[in-house]
Amino acid sequence: MLNLPKIMVAPNGARRSKADHPMLPITIDETVETCRACADAGATGAHLHIRDEGGLHSLDADLYKRLLERLDTALPNFFAQITSETAGRYTARDQRDLIHALKPKSISVALREFIPNPAEHSAARDCYHWAFENDVAIQHICYSAEDRDRLIALIEQNVIPGTQHHVQLVLGAYDASKTSDPNDVAPFAAPLITPPNDHSFDWMLCAFGQPETDCLVRTIQLGGKARIGFENALCHRDGQPAENNADRVRDLIANLDA
């Protein structure tokens, strides 16, 4: 399985627009140029969302294919991960269809969206096993300790196959209903740092708003990896607005070196 990059930029997300920040990339051209700038700043991978012609979040396999081909040409050694986020527009079946149609090297899947109810359990298991057999690395997104514990249980039940797993911990929330606190990183990640049985976790964390940088510094101190960018925060740790995504990458690296 591929290793996750130490610093992965998430340049746009599913919801924000240029009304939130004029340098937030929307088009494929803008996303490629943003990834190029972030690579120059020190990022080694990207978590990618695409938008349709109306600027709305999309799971269109052809659009993703175009973006991935452009990135592979522009940045051949750059880690490119697509998202299957539903964002209120798609279903678990749409997520599975995307995985089968595109067979990406890496895709993120929110556990609570992929298996939202018992009726989806069998289809999800089949898709997880198909992905494993076809070298599709799924990064499992956990929004809470409950999600994390459910993930571990599904691995132990062989619903999710393999012994090496990619995980994305989400600390906080878009709407600030849950805060991002660097003191919460260690307890959230603890079962992944000392995993059960013979399993290993290549884990990453993202956080929101002004605390993003401090949460990511703590994550890397604990052996995790960082996802940073305008999907999660538009400002630096001092509260000053970031110029662009590459500016956020530089801010994180400066604080890692401090």
mmCIF file of C-alpha atoms in Angstrom:
data_model
loop_
_atom_site.group_PDB
_atom_site.id
_atom_site.type_symbol
_atom_site.label_atom_id
_atom_site.label_comp_id
_atom_site.label_asym_id
_atom_site.label_seq_id
_atom_site.Cartn_x
_atom_site.Cartn_y
_atom_site.Cartn_z
ATOM 1 C CA MET A 1 0.000 0.000 0.000
ATOM 2 C CA LEU A 2 1.177 3.528 -0.784
ATOM 3 C CA ASN A 3 2.286 5.641 2.171
ATOM 4 C CA LEU A 4 0.324 8.798 2.831
ATOM 5 C CA PRO A 5 2.259 12.037 2.290
ATOM 6 C CA LYS A 6 3.496 13.879 5.364
ATOM 7 C CA ILE A 7 1.736 17.070 4.256
ATOM 8 C CA MET A 8 -1.385 16.786 2.093
ATOM 9 C CA VAL A 9 -3.109 19.945 0.908
ATOM 10 C CA ALA A 10 -6.918 20.081 0.744
ATOM 11 C CA PRO A 11 -7.335 23.134 -1.482
ATOM 12 C CA ASN A 12 -11.088 23.578 -1.804
ATOM 13 C CA GLY A 13 -13.461 21.026 -0.263
ATOM 14 C CA ALA A 14 -17.070 20.472 -1.229
ATOM 15 C CA ARG A 15 -18.721 23.615 0.082
ATOM 16 C CA ARG A 16 -16.581 26.737 -0.032
ATOM 17 C CA SER A 17 -16.509 29.102 -3.003
ATOM 18 C CA LYS A 18 -14.614 32.156 -4.168
ATOM 19 C CA ALA A 19 -16.990 34.188 -2.025
ATOM 20 C CA ASP A 20 -15.158 32.654 0.948
ATOM 21 C CA HIS A 21 -11.712 33.337 -0.543
ATOM 22 C CA PRO A 22 -10.882 34.553 -4.080
ATOM 23 C CA MET A 23 -7.918 32.176 -4.327
ATOM 24 C CA LEU A 24 -9.935 29.051 -3.579
ATOM 25 C CA PRO A 25 -9.578 26.836 -6.689
ATOM 26 C CA ILE A 26 -12.734 25.718 -8.448
ATOM 27 C CA THR A 27 -11.765 24.638 -11.971
ATOM 28 C CA ILE A 28 -9.387 21.851 -12.956
ATOM 29 C CA ASP A 29 -6.871 24.436 -14.223
ATOM 30 C CA GLU A 30 -6.992 26.315 -10.927
ATOM 31 C CA THR A 31 -6.651 23.120 -8.914
ATOM 32 C CA VAL A 32 -3.595 21.978 -10.874
ATOM 33 C CA GLU A 33 -1.910 25.360 -10.474
ATOM 34 C CA THR A 34 -2.727 25.381 -6.764
ATOM 35 C CA CYS A 35 -1.193 21.914 -6.343
ATOM 36 C CA ARG A 36 1.913 23.064 -8.216
ATOM 37 C CA ALA A 37 2.306 26.056 -5.884
ATOM 38 C CA CYS A 38 1.704 23.888 -2.808
ATOM 39 C CA ALA A 39 4.291 21.369 -3.990
ATOM 40 C CA ASP A 40 6.788 24.214 -4.334
ATOM 41 C CA ALA A 41 5.878 25.251 -0.782
ATOM 42 C CA GLY A 42 6.542 21.748 0.601
ATOM 43 C CA ALA A 43 3.337 19.713 0.263
ATOM 44 C CA THR A 44 3.763 16.224 -1.154
ATOM 45 C CA GLY A 45 0.158 15.347 -1.936
ATOM 46 C CA ALA A 46 -3.381 16.644 -2.355
ATOM 47 C CA HIS A 47 -6.890 15.676 -1.280
ATOM 48 C CA LEU A 48 -8.963 16.558 -4.330
ATOM 49 C CA HIS A 49 -12.543 17.671 -4.865
ATOM 50 C CA ILE A 50 -13.997 18.490 -8.259
ATOM 51 C CA ARG A 51 -16.844 20.824 -9.176
ATOM 52 C CA ASP A 52 -19.395 20.677 -11.975
ATOM 53 C CA GLU A 53 -20.086 23.507 -14.419
ATOM 54 C CA GLY A 54 -22.208 25.240 -11.809
ATOM 55 C CA GLY A 55 -19.424 25.089 -9.232
ATOM 56 C CA LEU A 56 -21.122 22.381 -7.166
ATOM 57 C CA HIS A 57 -19.367 19.387 -5.616
ATOM 58 C CA SER A 58 -19.291 16.428 -7.994
ATOM 59 C CA LEU A 59 -18.417 12.738 -8.036
ATOM 60 C CA ASP A 60 -18.185 12.614 -11.831
ATOM 61 C CA ALA A 61 -15.600 9.949 -12.727
ATOM 62 C CA ASP A 62 -14.718 11.586 -16.054
ATOM 63 C CA LEU A 63 -13.986 14.927 -14.401
ATOM 64 C CA TYR A 64 -11.830 13.200 -11.805
ATOM 65 C CA LYS A 65 -9.994 11.332 -14.558
ATOM 66 C CA ARG A 66 -9.206 14.601 -16.349
ATOM 67 C CA LEU A 67 -7.925 16.174 -13.146
ATOM 68 C CA LEU A 68 -5.762 13.171 -12.252
ATOM 69 C CA GLU A 69 -4.278 13.016 -15.757
ATOM 70 C CA ARG A 70 -3.438 16.729 -15.649
ATOM 71 C CA LEU A 71 -1.826 16.380 -12.243
ATOM 72 C CA ASP A 72 0.172 13.334 -13.273
ATOM 73 C CA THR A 73 1.613 15.349 -16.163
ATOM 74 C CA ALA A 74 2.304 18.474 -14.111
ATOM 75 C CA LEU A 75 3.478 16.737 -10.910
ATOM 76 C CA PRO A 76 4.322 13.091 -11.666
ATOM 77 C CA ASN A 77 5.545 12.285 -8.141
ATOM 78 C CA PHE A 78 2.737 14.095 -6.319
ATOM 79 C CA PHE A 79 0.326 11.978 -4.226
ATOM 80 C CA ALA A 80 -3.184 12.528 -5.613
ATOM 81 C CA GLN A 81 -6.186 11.410 -3.581
ATOM 82 C CA ILE A 82 -9.790 11.915 -4.650
ATOM 83 C CA THR A 83 -12.737 12.201 -2.301
ATOM 84 C CA SER A 84 -16.049 10.356 -2.319
ATOM 85 C CA GLU A 85 -17.714 12.847 0.017
ATOM 86 C CA THR A 86 -21.474 12.845 -0.478
ATOM 87 C CA ALA A 87 -22.015 16.480 0.643
ATOM 88 C CA GLY A 88 -25.750 15.868 0.754
ATOM 89 C CA ARG A 89 -25.834 15.230 -3.017
ATOM 90 C CA TYR A 90 -24.822 11.586 -3.354
ATOM 91 C CA THR A 91 -25.483 8.155 -1.876
ATOM 92 C CA ALA A 92 -23.362 5.239 -0.710
ATOM 93 C CA ARG A 93 -24.087 3.558 -4.041
ATOM 94 C CA ASP A 94 -22.741 6.628 -5.878
ATOM 95 C CA GLN A 95 -19.553 6.320 -3.844
ATOM 96 C CA ARG A 96 -19.187 2.638 -4.720
ATOM 97 C CA ASP A 97 -19.862 3.366 -8.391
ATOM 98 C CA LEU A 98 -17.100 5.978 -8.414
ATOM 99 C CA ILE A 99 -14.590 3.542 -6.923
ATOM 100 C CA HIS A 100 -15.424 0.862 -9.505
ATOM 101 C CA ALA A 101 -15.520 3.244 -12.468
ATOM 102 C CA LEU A 102 -12.284 5.098 -11.751
ATOM 103 C CA LYS A 103 -10.228 2.597 -9.720
ATOM 104 C CA PRO A 104 -8.145 5.424 -8.214
ATOM 105 C CA LYS A 105 -4.853 4.864 -6.444
ATOM 106 C CA SER A 106 -6.230 6.637 -3.372
ATOM 107 C CA ILE A 107 -9.709 7.720 -2.302
ATOM 108 C CA SER A 108 -11.107 8.983 0.979
ATOM 109 C CA VAL A 109 -14.357 7.490 2.259
ATOM 110 C CA ALA A 110 -16.289 8.669 5.296
ATOM 111 C CA LEU A 111 -17.307 5.586 7.243
ATOM 112 C CA ARG A 112 -20.628 7.104 8.308
ATOM 113 C CA GLU A 113 -21.497 7.880 4.669
ATOM 114 C CA PHE A 114 -20.262 4.598 3.184
ATOM 115 C CA ILE A 115 -22.178 2.430 5.657
ATOM 116 C CA PRO A 116 -24.932 4.802 6.827
ATOM 117 C CA ASN A 117 -27.294 1.988 7.806
ATOM 118 C CA PRO A 118 -27.358 -1.832 8.053
ATOM 119 C CA ALA A 119 -28.850 -2.129 4.566
ATOM 120 C CA GLU A 120 -25.566 -0.876 3.053
ATOM 121 C CA HIS A 121 -23.347 -3.220 5.074
ATOM 122 C CA SER A 122 -23.054 -6.080 2.579
ATOM 123 C CA ALA A 123 -22.466 -3.848 -0.456
ATOM 124 C CA ALA A 124 -19.861 -1.854 1.461
ATOM 125 C CA ARG A 125 -18.041 -5.040 2.439
ATOM 126 C CA ASP A 126 -17.966 -6.206 -1.172
ATOM 127 C CA CYS A 127 -16.621 -2.834 -2.319
ATOM 128 C CA TYR A 128 -13.928 -2.732 0.380
ATOM 129 C CA HIS A 129 -12.727 -6.199 -0.668
ATOM 130 C CA TRP A 130 -12.843 -5.309 -4.378
ATOM 131 C CA ALA A 131 -10.793 -2.183 -3.707
ATOM 132 C CA PHE A 132 -8.260 -4.174 -1.685
ATOM 133 C CA GLU A 133 -7.893 -6.747 -4.475
ATOM 134 C CA ASN A 134 -7.491 -3.987 -7.096
ATOM 135 C CA ASP A 135 -4.906 -1.865 -5.236
ATOM 136 C CA VAL A 136 -7.293 0.985 -4.473
ATOM 137 C CA ALA A 137 -6.125 2.519 -1.200
ATOM 138 C CA ILE A 138 -9.132 3.696 0.808
ATOM 139 C CA GLN A 139 -8.503 6.287 3.497
ATOM 140 C CA HIS A 140 -11.221 5.886 6.123
ATOM 141 C CA ILE A 141 -12.513 9.198 7.469
ATOM 142 C CA CYS A 142 -13.461 9.252 11.153
ATOM 143 C CA TYR A 143 -15.285 12.288 12.528
ATOM 144 C CA SER A 144 -15.418 11.047 16.110
ATOM 145 C CA ALA A 145 -14.070 8.498 18.560
ATOM 146 C CA GLU A 146 -17.193 6.464 17.837
ATOM 147 C CA ASP A 147 -16.340 6.391 14.120
ATOM 148 C CA ARG A 148 -12.755 5.400 14.974
ATOM 149 C CA ASP A 149 -13.869 2.529 17.218
ATOM 150 C CA ARG A 150 -16.389 1.371 14.625
ATOM 151 C CA LEU A 151 -13.629 1.343 12.008
ATOM 152 C CA ILE A 152 -11.417 -0.847 14.190
ATOM 153 C CA ALA A 153 -14.341 -3.224 14.800
ATOM 154 C CA LEU A 154 -15.050 -3.507 11.061
ATOM 155 C CA ILE A 155 -11.385 -4.284 10.425
ATOM 156 C CA GLU A 156 -11.389 -6.990 13.097
ATOM 157 C CA GLN A 157 -14.565 -8.454 11.539
ATOM 158 C CA ASN A 158 -12.872 -8.488 8.089
ATOM 159 C CA VAL A 159 -15.540 -6.230 6.638
ATOM 160 C CA ILE A 160 -12.508 -4.082 5.808
ATOM 161 C CA PRO A 161 -9.668 -6.378 4.689
ATOM 162 C CA GLY A 162 -5.917 -6.104 5.156
ATOM 163 C CA THR A 163 -3.577 -5.246 7.998
ATOM 164 C CA GLN A 164 -2.368 -1.798 6.845
ATOM 165 C CA HIS A 165 -4.917 0.992 6.810
ATOM 166 C CA HIS A 166 -5.092 4.662 5.860
ATOM 167 C CA VAL A 167 -7.108 6.803 8.290
ATOM 168 C CA GLN A 168 -8.181 10.459 8.310
ATOM 169 C CA LEU A 169 -9.147 11.840 11.717
ATOM 170 C CA VAL A 170 -11.321 14.959 11.613
ATOM 171 C CA LEU A 171 -10.929 17.152 14.697
ATOM 172 C CA GLY A 172 -13.667 19.736 15.008
ATOM 173 C CA ALA A 173 -16.390 20.674 12.537
ATOM 174 C CA TYR A 174 -17.013 22.984 9.589
ATOM 175 C CA ASP A 175 -19.749 24.857 11.452
ATOM 176 C CA ALA A 176 -17.695 25.234 14.682
ATOM 177 C CA SER A 177 -20.210 23.084 16.569
ATOM 178 C CA LYS A 178 -17.131 21.135 17.702
ATOM 179 C CA THR A 179 -13.859 22.933 18.338
ATOM 180 C CA SER A 180 -10.406 21.917 17.131
ATOM 181 C CA ASP A 181 -8.109 21.681 20.157
ATOM 182 C CA PRO A 182 -4.504 20.393 19.957
ATOM 183 C CA ASN A 183 -4.975 18.791 23.394
ATOM 184 C CA ASP A 184 -7.545 16.444 21.842
ATOM 185 C CA VAL A 185 -5.187 15.066 19.184
ATOM 186 C CA ALA A 186 -3.420 12.475 21.368
ATOM 187 C CA PRO A 187 -6.543 10.822 22.859
ATOM 188 C CA PHE A 188 -8.265 10.783 19.457
ATOM 189 C CA ALA A 189 -5.270 9.107 17.803
ATOM 190 C CA ALA A 190 -4.235 6.808 20.682
ATOM 191 C CA PRO A 191 -5.793 3.532 19.365
ATOM 192 C CA LEU A 192 -4.114 4.154 15.992
ATOM 193 C CA ILE A 193 -0.699 4.816 17.516
ATOM 194 C CA THR A 194 -0.846 1.550 19.504
ATOM 195 C CA PRO A 195 -3.182 -0.561 17.353
ATOM 196 C CA PRO A 196 -4.701 -3.941 18.238
ATOM 197 C CA ASN A 197 -3.266 -7.237 17.027
ATOM 198 C CA ASP A 198 -1.044 -7.040 13.935
ATOM 199 C CA HIS A 199 -2.711 -4.052 12.323
ATOM 200 C CA SER A 200 -0.951 -0.795 11.492
ATOM 201 C CA PHE A 201 -2.415 2.632 10.728
ATOM 202 C CA ASP A 202 -0.982 5.314 8.476
ATOM 203 C CA TRP A 203 -2.995 8.139 9.974
ATOM 204 C CA MET A 204 -3.567 11.777 9.217
ATOM 205 C CA LEU A 205 -5.531 14.559 10.899
ATOM 206 C CA CYS A 206 -7.289 17.701 9.769
ATOM 207 C CA ALA A 207 -8.614 20.526 11.947
ATOM 208 C CA PHE A 208 -10.562 23.733 11.444
ATOM 209 C CA GLY A 209 -10.020 27.461 11.654
ATOM 210 C CA GLN A 210 -7.303 29.256 13.574
ATOM 211 C CA PRO A 211 -6.274 26.187 15.682
ATOM 212 C CA GLU A 212 -5.502 24.175 12.515
ATOM 213 C CA THR A 213 -1.741 24.755 12.569
ATOM 214 C CA ASP A 214 -1.252 23.882 16.254
ATOM 215 C CA CYS A 215 -3.361 20.723 15.864
ATOM 216 C CA LEU A 216 -1.283 19.619 12.883
ATOM 217 C CA VAL A 217 2.012 20.343 14.609
ATOM 218 C CA ARG A 218 0.866 18.126 17.497
ATOM 219 C CA THR A 219 -0.222 15.451 15.024
ATOM 220 C CA ILE A 220 3.200 15.275 13.416
ATOM 221 C CA GLN A 221 4.877 15.222 16.822
ATOM 222 C CA LEU A 222 2.833 12.066 17.558
ATOM 223 C CA GLY A 223 3.870 10.388 14.305
ATOM 224 C CA GLY A 224 0.804 11.278 12.268
ATOM 225 C CA LYS A 225 0.506 13.262 9.070
ATOM 226 C CA ALA A 226 -1.136 16.571 8.258
ATOM 227 C CA ARG A 227 -3.935 17.592 5.915
ATOM 228 C CA ILE A 228 -4.005 21.357 5.521
ATOM 229 C CA GLY A 229 -5.674 23.899 3.286
ATOM 230 C CA PHE A 230 -8.669 26.028 2.446
ATOM 231 C CA GLU A 231 -11.101 23.135 2.854
ATOM 232 C CA ASN A 232 -10.495 23.504 6.598
ATOM 233 C CA ALA A 233 -8.974 26.907 7.358
ATOM 234 C CA LEU A 234 -8.534 30.226 5.585
ATOM 235 C CA CYS A 235 -6.282 31.829 8.208
ATOM 236 C CA HIS A 236 -2.949 31.260 9.954
ATOM 237 C CA ARG A 237 -2.421 30.402 13.624
ATOM 238 C CA ASP A 238 -2.172 34.134 14.421
ATOM 239 C CA GLY A 239 -5.594 34.735 12.870
ATOM 240 C CA GLN A 240 -4.265 36.554 9.816
ATOM 241 C CA PRO A 241 -5.893 35.588 6.503
ATOM 242 C CA ALA A 242 -3.814 33.294 4.317
ATOM 243 C CA GLU A 243 -2.934 34.527 0.845
ATOM 244 C CA ASN A 244 -3.587 31.125 -0.724
ATOM 245 C CA ASN A 245 -3.234 27.403 -0.030
ATOM 246 C CA ALA A 246 0.537 27.470 -0.514
ATOM 247 C CA ASP A 247 0.707 30.163 2.156
ATOM 248 C CA ARG A 248 -0.978 27.764 4.597
ATOM 249 C CA VAL A 249 1.565 25.046 3.747
ATOM 250 C CA ARG A 250 4.446 27.451 4.381
ATOM 251 C CA ASP A 251 2.918 28.494 7.704
ATOM 252 C CA LEU A 252 2.700 24.882 8.871
ATOM 253 C CA ILE A 253 6.274 24.085 7.839
ATOM 254 C CA ALA A 254 7.560 27.225 9.556
ATOM 255 C CA ASN A 255 5.873 26.160 12.785
ATOM 256 C CA LEU A 256 7.187 22.608 12.479
ATOM 257 C CA ASP A 257 10.695 24.024 12.223
ATOM 258 C CA ALA A 258 10.213 26.542 15.055
#
